[in-house]
Tab-separated table of C-alpha atoms in Angstrom:
chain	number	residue	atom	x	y	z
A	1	UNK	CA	34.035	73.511	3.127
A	2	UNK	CA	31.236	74.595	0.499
A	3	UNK	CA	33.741	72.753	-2.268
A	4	UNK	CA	33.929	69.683	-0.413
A	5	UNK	CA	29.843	69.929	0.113
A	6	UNK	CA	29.792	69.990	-3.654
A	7	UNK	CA	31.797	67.410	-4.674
A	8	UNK	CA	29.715	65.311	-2.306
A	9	UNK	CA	26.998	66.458	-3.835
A	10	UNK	CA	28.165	65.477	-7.521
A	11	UNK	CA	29.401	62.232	-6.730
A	12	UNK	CA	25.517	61.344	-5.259
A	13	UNK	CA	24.475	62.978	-8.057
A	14	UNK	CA	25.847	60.913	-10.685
A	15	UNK	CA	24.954	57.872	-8.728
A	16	UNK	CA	21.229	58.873	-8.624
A	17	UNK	CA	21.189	60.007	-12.513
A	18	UNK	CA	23.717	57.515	-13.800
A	19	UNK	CA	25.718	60.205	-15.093
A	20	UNK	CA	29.449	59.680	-15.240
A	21	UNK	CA	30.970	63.097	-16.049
A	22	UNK	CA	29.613	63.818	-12.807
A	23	UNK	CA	31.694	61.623	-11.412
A	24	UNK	CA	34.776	62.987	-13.341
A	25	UNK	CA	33.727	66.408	-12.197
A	26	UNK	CA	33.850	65.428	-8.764
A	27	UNK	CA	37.357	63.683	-8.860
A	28	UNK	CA	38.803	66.802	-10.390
A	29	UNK	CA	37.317	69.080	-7.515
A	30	UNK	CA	38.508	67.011	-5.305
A	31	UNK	CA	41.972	66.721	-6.468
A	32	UNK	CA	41.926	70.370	-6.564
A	33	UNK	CA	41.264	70.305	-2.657
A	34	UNK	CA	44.289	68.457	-2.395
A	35	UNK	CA	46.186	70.181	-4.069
A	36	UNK	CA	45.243	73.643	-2.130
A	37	UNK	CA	45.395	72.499	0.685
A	38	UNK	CA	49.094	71.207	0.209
A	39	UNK	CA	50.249	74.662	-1.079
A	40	UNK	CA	48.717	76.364	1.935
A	41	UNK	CA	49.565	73.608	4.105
A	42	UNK	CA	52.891	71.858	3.609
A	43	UNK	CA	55.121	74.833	3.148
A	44	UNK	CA	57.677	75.426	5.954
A	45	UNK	CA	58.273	78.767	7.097
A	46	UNK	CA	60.662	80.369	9.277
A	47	UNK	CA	60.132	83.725	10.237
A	48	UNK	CA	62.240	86.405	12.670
A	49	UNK	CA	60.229	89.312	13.693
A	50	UNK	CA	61.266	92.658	15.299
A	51	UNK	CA	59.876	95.333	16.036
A	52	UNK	CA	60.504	99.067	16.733
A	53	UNK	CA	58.167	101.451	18.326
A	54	UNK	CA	59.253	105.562	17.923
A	55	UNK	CA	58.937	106.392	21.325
A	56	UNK	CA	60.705	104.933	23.891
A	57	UNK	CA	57.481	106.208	26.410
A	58	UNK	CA	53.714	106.599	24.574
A	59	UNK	CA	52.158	109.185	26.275
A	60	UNK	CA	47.928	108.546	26.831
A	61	UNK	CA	46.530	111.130	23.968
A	62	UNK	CA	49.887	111.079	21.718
A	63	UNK	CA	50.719	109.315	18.599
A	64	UNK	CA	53.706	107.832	17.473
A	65	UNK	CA	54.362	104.865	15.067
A	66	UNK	CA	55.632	101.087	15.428
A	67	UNK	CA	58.188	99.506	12.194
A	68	UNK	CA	57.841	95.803	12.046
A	69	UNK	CA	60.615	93.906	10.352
A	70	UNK	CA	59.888	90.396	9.115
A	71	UNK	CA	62.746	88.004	7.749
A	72	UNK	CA	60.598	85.239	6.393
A	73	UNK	CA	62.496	81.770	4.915
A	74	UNK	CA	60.801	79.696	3.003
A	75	UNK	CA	61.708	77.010	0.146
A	76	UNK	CA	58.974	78.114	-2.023
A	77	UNK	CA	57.842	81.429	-3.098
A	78	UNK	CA	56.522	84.040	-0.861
A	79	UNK	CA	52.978	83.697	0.518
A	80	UNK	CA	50.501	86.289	-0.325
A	81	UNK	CA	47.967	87.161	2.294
A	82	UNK	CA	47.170	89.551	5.157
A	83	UNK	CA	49.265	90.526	8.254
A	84	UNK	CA	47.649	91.813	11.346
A	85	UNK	CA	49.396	92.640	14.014
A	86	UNK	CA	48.259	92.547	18.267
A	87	UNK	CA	47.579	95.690	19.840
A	88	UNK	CA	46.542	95.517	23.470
A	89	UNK	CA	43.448	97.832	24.540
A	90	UNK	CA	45.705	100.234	26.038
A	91	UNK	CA	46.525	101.582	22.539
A	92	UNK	CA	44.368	101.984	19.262
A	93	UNK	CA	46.077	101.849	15.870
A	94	UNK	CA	45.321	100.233	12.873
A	95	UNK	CA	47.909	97.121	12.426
A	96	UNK	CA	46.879	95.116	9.583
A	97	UNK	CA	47.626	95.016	6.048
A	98	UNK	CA	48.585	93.138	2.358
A	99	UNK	CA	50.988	90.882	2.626
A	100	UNK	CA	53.680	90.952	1.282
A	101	UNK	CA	54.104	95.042	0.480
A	102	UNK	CA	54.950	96.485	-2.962
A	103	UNK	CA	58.535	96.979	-1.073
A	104	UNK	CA	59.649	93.557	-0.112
A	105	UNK	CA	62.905	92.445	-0.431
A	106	UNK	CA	64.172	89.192	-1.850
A	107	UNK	CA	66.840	87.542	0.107
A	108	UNK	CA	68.730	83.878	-0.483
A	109	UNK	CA	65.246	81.668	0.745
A	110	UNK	CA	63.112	84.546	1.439
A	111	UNK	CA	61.465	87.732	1.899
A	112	UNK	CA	62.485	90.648	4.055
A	113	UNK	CA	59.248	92.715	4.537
A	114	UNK	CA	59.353	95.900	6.956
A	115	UNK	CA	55.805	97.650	7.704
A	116	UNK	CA	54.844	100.611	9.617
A	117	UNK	CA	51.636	101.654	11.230
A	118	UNK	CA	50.445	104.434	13.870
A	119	UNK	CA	49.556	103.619	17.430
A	120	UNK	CA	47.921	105.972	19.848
A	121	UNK	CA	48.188	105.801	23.692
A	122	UNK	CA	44.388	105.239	25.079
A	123	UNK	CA	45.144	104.228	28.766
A	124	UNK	CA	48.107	104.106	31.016
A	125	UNK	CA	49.461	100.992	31.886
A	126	UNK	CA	52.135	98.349	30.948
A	127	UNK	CA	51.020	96.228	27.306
A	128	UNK	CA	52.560	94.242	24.430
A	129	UNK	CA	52.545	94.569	21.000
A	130	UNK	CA	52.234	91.040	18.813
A	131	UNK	CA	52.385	88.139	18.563
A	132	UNK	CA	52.251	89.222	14.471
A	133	UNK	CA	49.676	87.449	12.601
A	134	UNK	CA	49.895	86.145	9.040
A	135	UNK	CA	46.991	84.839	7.449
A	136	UNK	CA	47.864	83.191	3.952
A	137	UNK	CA	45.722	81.403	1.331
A	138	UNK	CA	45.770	79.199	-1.967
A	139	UNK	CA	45.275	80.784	-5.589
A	140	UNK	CA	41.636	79.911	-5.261
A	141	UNK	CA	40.751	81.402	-1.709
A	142	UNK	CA	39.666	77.998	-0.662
A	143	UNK	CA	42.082	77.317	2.756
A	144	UNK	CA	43.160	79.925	5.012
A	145	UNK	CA	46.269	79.564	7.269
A	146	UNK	CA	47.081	81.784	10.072
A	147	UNK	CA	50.753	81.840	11.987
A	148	UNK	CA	51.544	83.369	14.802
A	149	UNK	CA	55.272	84.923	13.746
A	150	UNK	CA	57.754	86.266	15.972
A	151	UNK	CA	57.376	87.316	20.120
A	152	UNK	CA	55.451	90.534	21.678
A	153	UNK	CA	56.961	93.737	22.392
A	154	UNK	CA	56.767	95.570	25.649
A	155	UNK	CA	55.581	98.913	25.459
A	156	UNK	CA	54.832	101.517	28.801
A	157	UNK	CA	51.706	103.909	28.105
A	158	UNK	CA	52.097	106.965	30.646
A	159	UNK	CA	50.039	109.455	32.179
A	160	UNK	CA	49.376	112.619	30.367
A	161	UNK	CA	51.469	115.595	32.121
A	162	UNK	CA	48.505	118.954	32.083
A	163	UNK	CA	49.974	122.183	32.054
A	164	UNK	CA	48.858	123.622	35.164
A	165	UNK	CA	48.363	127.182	36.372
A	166	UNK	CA	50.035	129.223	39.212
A	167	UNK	CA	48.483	129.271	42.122
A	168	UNK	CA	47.972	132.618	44.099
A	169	UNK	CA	50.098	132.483	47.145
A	170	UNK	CA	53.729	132.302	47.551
A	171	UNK	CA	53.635	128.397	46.230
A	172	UNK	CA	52.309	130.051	42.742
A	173	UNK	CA	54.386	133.239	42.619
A	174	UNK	CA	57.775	132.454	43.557
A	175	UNK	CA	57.512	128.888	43.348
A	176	UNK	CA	61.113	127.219	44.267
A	177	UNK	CA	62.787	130.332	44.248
A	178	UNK	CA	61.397	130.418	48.233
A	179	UNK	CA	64.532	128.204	49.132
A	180	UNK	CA	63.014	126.828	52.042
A	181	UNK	CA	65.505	124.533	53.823
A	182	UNK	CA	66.491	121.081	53.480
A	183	UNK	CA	69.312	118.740	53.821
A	184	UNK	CA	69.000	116.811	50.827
A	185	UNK	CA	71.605	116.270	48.247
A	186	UNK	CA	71.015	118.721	45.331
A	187	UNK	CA	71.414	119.058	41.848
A	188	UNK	CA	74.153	121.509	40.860
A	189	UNK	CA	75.354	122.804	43.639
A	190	UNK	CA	78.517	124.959	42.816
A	191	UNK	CA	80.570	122.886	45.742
A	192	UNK	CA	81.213	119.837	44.450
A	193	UNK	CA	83.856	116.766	46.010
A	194	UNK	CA	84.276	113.914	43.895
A	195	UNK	CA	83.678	110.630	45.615
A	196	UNK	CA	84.165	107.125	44.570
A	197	UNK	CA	81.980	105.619	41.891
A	198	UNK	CA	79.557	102.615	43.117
A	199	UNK	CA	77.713	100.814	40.194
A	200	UNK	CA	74.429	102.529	39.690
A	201	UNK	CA	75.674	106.002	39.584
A	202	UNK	CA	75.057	108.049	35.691
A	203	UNK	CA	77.857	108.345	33.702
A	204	UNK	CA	77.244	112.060	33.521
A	205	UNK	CA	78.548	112.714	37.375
A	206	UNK	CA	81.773	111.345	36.685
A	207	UNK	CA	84.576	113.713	37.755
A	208	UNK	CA	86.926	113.232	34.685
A	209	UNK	CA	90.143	115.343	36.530
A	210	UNK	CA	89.652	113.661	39.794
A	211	UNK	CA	89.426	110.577	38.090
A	212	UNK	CA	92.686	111.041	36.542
A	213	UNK	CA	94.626	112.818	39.617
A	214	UNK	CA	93.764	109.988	41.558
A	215	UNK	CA	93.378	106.687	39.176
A	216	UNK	CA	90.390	105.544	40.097
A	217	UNK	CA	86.352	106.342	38.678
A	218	UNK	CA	85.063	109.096	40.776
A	219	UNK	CA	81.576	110.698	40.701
A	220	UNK	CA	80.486	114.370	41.524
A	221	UNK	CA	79.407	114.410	44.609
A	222	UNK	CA	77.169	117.580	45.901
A	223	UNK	CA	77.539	119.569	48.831
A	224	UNK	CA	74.269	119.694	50.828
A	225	UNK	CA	72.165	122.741	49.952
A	226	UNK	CA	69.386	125.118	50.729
A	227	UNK	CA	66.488	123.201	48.039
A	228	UNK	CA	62.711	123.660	48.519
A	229	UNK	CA	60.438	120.872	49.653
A	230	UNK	CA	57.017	119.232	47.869
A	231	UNK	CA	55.333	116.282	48.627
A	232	UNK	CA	52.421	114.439	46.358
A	233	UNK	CA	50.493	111.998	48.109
A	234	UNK	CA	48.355	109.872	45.758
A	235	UNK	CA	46.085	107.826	47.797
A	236	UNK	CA	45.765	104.225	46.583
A	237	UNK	CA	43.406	102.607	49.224
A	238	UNK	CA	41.309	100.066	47.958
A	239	UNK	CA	38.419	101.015	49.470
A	240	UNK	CA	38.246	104.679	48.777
A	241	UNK	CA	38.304	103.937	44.680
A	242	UNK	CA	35.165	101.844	44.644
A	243	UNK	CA	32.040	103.156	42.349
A	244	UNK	CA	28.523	103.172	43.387
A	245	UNK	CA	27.994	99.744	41.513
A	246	UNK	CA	30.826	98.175	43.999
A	247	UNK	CA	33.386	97.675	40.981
A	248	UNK	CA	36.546	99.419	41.337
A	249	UNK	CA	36.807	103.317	39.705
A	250	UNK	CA	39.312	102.788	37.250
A	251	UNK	CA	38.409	105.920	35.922
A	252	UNK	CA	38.567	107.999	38.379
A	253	UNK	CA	41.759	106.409	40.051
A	254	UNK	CA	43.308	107.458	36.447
A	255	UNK	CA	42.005	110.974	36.620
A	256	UNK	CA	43.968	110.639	39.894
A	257	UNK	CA	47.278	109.472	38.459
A	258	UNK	CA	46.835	111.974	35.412
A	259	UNK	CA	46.721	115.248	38.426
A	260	UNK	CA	49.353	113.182	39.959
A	261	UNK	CA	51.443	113.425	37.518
A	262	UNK	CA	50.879	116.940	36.268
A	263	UNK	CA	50.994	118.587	39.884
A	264	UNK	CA	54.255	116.660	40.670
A	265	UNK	CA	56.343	118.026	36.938
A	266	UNK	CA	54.382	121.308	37.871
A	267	UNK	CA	55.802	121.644	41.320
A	268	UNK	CA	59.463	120.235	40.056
A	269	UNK	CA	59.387	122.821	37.413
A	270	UNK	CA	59.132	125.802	39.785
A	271	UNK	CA	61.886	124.731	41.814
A	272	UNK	CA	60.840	122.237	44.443
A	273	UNK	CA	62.188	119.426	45.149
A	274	UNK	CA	59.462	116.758	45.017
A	275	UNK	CA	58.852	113.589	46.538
A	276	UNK	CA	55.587	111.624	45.308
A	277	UNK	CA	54.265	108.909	47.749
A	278	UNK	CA	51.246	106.759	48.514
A	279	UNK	CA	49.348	106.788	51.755
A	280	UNK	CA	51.452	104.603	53.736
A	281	UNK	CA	54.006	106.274	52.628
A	282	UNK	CA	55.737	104.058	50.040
A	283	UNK	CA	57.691	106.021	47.974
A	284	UNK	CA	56.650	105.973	44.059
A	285	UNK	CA	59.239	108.665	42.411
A	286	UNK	CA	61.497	111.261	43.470
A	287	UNK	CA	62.263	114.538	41.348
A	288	UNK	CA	64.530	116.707	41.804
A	289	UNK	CA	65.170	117.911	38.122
A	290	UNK	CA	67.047	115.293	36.398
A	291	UNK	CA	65.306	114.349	33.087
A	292	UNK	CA	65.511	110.447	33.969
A	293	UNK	CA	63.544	110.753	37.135
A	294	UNK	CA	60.624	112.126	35.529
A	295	UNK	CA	60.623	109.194	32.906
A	296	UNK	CA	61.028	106.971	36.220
A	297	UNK	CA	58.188	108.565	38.213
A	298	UNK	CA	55.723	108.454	34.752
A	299	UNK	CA	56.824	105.032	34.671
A	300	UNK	CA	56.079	103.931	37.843
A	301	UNK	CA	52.587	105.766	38.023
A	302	UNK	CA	51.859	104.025	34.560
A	303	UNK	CA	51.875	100.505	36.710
A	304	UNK	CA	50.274	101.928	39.647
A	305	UNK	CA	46.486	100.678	40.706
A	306	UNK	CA	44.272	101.136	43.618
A	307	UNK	CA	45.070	97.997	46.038
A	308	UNK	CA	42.585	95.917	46.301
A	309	UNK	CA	40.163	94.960	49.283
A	310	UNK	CA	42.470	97.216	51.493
A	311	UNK	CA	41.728	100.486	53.564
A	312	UNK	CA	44.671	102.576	53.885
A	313	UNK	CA	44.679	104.485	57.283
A	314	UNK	CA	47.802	105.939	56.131
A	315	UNK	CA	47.205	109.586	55.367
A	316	UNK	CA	48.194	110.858	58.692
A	317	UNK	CA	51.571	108.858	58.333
A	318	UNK	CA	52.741	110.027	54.972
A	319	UNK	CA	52.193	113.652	55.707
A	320	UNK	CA	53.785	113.333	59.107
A	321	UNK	CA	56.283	115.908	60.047
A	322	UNK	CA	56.184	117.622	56.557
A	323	UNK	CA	56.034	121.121	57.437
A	324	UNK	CA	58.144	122.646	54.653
A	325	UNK	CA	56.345	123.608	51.085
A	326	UNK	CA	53.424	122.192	49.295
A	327	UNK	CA	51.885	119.205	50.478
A	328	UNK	CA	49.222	117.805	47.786
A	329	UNK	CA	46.949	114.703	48.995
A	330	UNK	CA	44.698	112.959	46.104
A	331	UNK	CA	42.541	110.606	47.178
A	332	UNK	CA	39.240	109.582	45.659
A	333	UNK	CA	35.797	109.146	48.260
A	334	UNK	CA	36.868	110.571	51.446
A	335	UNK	CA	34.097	111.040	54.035
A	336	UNK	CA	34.195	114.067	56.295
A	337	UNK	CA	34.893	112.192	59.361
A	338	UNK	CA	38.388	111.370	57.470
A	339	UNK	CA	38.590	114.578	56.254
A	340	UNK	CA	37.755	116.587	59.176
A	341	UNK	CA	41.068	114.466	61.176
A	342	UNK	CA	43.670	114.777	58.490
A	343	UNK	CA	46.465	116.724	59.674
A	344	UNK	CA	49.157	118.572	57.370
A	345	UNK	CA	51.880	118.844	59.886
A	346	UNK	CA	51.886	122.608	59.239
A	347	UNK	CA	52.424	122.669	55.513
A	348	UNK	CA	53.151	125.828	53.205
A	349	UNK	CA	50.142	124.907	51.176
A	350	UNK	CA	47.965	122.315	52.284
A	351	UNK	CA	45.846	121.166	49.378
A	352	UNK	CA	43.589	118.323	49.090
A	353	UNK	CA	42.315	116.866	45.968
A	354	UNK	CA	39.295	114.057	45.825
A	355	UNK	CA	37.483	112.502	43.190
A	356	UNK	CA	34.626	111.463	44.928
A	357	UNK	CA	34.479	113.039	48.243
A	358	UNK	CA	31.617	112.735	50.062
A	359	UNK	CA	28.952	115.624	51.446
A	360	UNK	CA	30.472	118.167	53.467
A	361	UNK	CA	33.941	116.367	53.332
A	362	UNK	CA	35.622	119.096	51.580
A	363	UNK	CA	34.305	121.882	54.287
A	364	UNK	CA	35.562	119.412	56.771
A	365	UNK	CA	39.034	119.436	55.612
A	366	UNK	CA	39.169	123.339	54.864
A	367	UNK	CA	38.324	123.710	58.585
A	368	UNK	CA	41.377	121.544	59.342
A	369	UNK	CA	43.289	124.748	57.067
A	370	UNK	CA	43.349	122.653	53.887
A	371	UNK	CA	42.412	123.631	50.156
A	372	UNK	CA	40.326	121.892	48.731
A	373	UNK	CA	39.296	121.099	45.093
A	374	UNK	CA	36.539	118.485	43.173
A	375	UNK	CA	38.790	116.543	40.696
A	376	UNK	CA	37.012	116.449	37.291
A	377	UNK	CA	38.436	115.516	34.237
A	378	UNK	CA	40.820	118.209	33.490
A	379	UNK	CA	43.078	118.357	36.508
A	380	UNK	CA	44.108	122.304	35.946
A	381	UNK	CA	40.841	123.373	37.025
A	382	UNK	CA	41.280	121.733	40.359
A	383	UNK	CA	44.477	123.270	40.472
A	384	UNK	CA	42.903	126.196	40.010
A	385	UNK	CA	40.152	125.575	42.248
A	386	UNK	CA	42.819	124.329	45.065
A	387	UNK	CA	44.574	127.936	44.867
A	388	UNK	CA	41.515	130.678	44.738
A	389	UNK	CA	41.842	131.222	48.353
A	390	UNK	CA	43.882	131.082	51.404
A	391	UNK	CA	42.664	128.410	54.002
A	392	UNK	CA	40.293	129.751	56.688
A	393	UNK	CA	40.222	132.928	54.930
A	394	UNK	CA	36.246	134.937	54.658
A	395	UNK	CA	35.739	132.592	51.512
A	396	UNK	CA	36.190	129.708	53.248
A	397	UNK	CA	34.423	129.835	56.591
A	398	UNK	CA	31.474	131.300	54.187
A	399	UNK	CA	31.432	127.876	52.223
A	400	UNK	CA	31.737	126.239	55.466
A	401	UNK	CA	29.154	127.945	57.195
A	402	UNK	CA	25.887	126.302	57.553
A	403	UNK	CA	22.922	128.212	55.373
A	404	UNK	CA	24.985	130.913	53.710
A	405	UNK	CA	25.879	129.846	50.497
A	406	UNK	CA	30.245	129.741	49.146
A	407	UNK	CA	29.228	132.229	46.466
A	408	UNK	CA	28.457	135.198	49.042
A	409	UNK	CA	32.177	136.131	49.339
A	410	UNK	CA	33.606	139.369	47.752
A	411	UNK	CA	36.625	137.445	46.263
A	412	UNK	CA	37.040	135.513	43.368
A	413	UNK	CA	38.288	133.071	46.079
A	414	UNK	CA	34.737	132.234	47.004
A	415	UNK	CA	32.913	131.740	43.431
A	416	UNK	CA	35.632	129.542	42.453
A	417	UNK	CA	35.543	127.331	45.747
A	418	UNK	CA	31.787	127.274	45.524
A	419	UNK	CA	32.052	124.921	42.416
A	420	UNK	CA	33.789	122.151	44.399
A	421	UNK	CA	31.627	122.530	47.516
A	422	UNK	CA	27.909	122.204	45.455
A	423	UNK	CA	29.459	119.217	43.845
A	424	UNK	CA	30.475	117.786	47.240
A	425	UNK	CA	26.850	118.111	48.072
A	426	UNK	CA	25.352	116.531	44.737
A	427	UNK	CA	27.038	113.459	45.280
């Protein structure tokens, strides 16, 4: 643009001081615009991107790397320039760079370029990588042209898993090994009967001597068993994940999904066979120790979001008749007239988790016999929190009791409940 002003310039120039070589000054600066603009411009290109990210799930907090292959045909010689590649806000990295490499290689009517650069998982959620950009320009830096190259790439950020710490009761101590009963269909059981294979079922349950005794695919198929019991309910009511400015609390919903996650590979870990659901309900993953299943339930919590404009009186209904094992409710601002009427159907360990709960909610809900815990940002200290005492025990009924204060118990039960409880109040 300034080269063009000048020329324009010149040419009045040479009018106003009757000077010719202005003129011939002009012509050749113009001619040069041409001719810039038809290198940047005219070229075709045909380009076929792909790209290849190291991990088949980012985790939010880890790093891992993307390779981006470009085949690039053109009839003239490579352009030089800068590539820059899309990265969603879900994930930080820094995907740009000199185009092409010191490492390209020439093939018949092109270039095959391949660069790398680091990504790191910021937020959960489902993103793209690309479209790949490639900004190009003539020998003299006067015309820039930018092409988007190639489609985007799908890539699934999960929820960071938090080691967690055992709690103190029988949930903590002998975790799974409690073999409370159930009817479900286990994972190797030492009675097994092959049954017909359906599509859907993993290659790694075929039964290869009953498949040959009898000619047909047949699957390993488990005898019931004795298998303990867990159940995760992550609240995802609309209403109870709004902030004080009326937006919705992404933040603390994902705090939410993060303990979510953790408390559900925690439980499956010590035995349990764990079924995570929303309030209604729904079911969002199923464990029960297969390595594919937690991928699946990480997957499906990396999607999940509060629904909005919606009030989920569900709570009752997806803890309904669970009276075998832990049963862990998140939920985010819970009021202590919803507190104070959730029932937990008799559960091993009761324990209820909020983000935002509101004064005396949590006292409400350990007078109902749950545990109770303040969700912060590190979900293993309301884990902690959740298991310092038994519900209804001295600890509790102190915290509960109006004008003598949670830290007056003799336990370490009651100083570590008293944390949750004066937050309650603050807010």
């Amino acid at each position: 643009m300034s080269a063009l002003l000048i020329g324009i310039l010149l040419v009045i120039g040479a009018n106003v001081l009757a000077t010719p070589v202005l003129l011939y000054v002009a012509a050749l600066l113009f001619a040069l615009l041409v001719l810039a603009a038809l290198f940047v411009f005219v070229p075709r290109r045909r380009a076929r991107v792909g790209r290849t990210v190291a991990a088949d799930l980012l985790t939010v907090g880890d790093d891992t790397w993307v390779r981006v292959r470009v085949d690039l045909r053109t009839l003239v010689r490579p352009p030089s320039g800068r590539w820059r590649d899309g990265l969603p806000a879900a994930v930080r990295g820094s995907a740009t760079g000199a185009f092409p490499p010191d490492d390209a290689e020439p093939i018949p009517g092109g270039t095959t370029t391949t660069m790398t650069y680091p990504i790191s998982g910021v937020r959960r959620g489902l993103a793209s990588l690309g479209p790949l950009r490639l900004s190009t320009t003539d020998p003299f830096g006067l015309f820039v042209r930018t092409d988007e190259l190639g489609d985007v790439t799908p890539v699934t950020i999960v929820p960071q898993v938090v080691p967690l710490p055992r709690l103190t009761d029988r949930t903590g101590r002998a975790g799974g090994t409690a073999q409370t009963s159930s009817h479900r269909l286990g994972q190797g059981a030492d009675n097994l009967s092959p049954r017909r294979y359906v599509p859907g079922d993993s290659m790694r349950r075929i039964h290869w001597r009953a498949t040959a005794h009898r000619g047909d695919l047949m699957v390993r198929q488990e005898e019931q068993e004795s298998s303990p019991d867990a159940l995760v309910v992550l609240d995802r009511a609309g209403a109870r994940w709004v902030g004080a400015d009326r937006e919705t609390d992404f933040d603390g919903f994902d705090r939410a999904v993060t303990a979510c996650a953790s408390i559900a590979m925690h439980l499956v870990d010590n035995g349990f066979a764990v079924d995570v659901v929303d309030a209604t309900g729904v079911l969002i993953g199923r464990l029960r120790g297969a390595e594919d299943e937690r991928d699946g339930l990480l997957v499906s919590l990396a999607g999940t979001a509060p629904r909005s404009g919606e009030r989920d009186h569900g709570l009752p209904a997806a803890s309904e008749g669970h009276t075998v094992g832990p049963l862990v409710v998140i939920t985010g601002a819970i009021d202590a007239a919803d507190a104070g009427t959730l029932p937990h159907g008799g559960a091993g360990t009761p324990i209820l988790i909020a983000t935002a709960p509101g004064a005396d909610a949590l006292s409400a809900a350990e007078q109902q016999g749950w545990r109770t815990a303040l969700l912060g940002d590190d979900p293993a200290d309301a884990w902690a929190d959740a298991g310092a005492g038994e519900p209804g025990s001295a600890s509790a009924d102190a915290a509960a009791e109006p004008g003598r204060s949670p830290r007056s118990g003799d336990g370490a039960g009651g100083s570590s409940r008293a944390a949750p409880e004066e937050a309650a109040h603050a807010r």
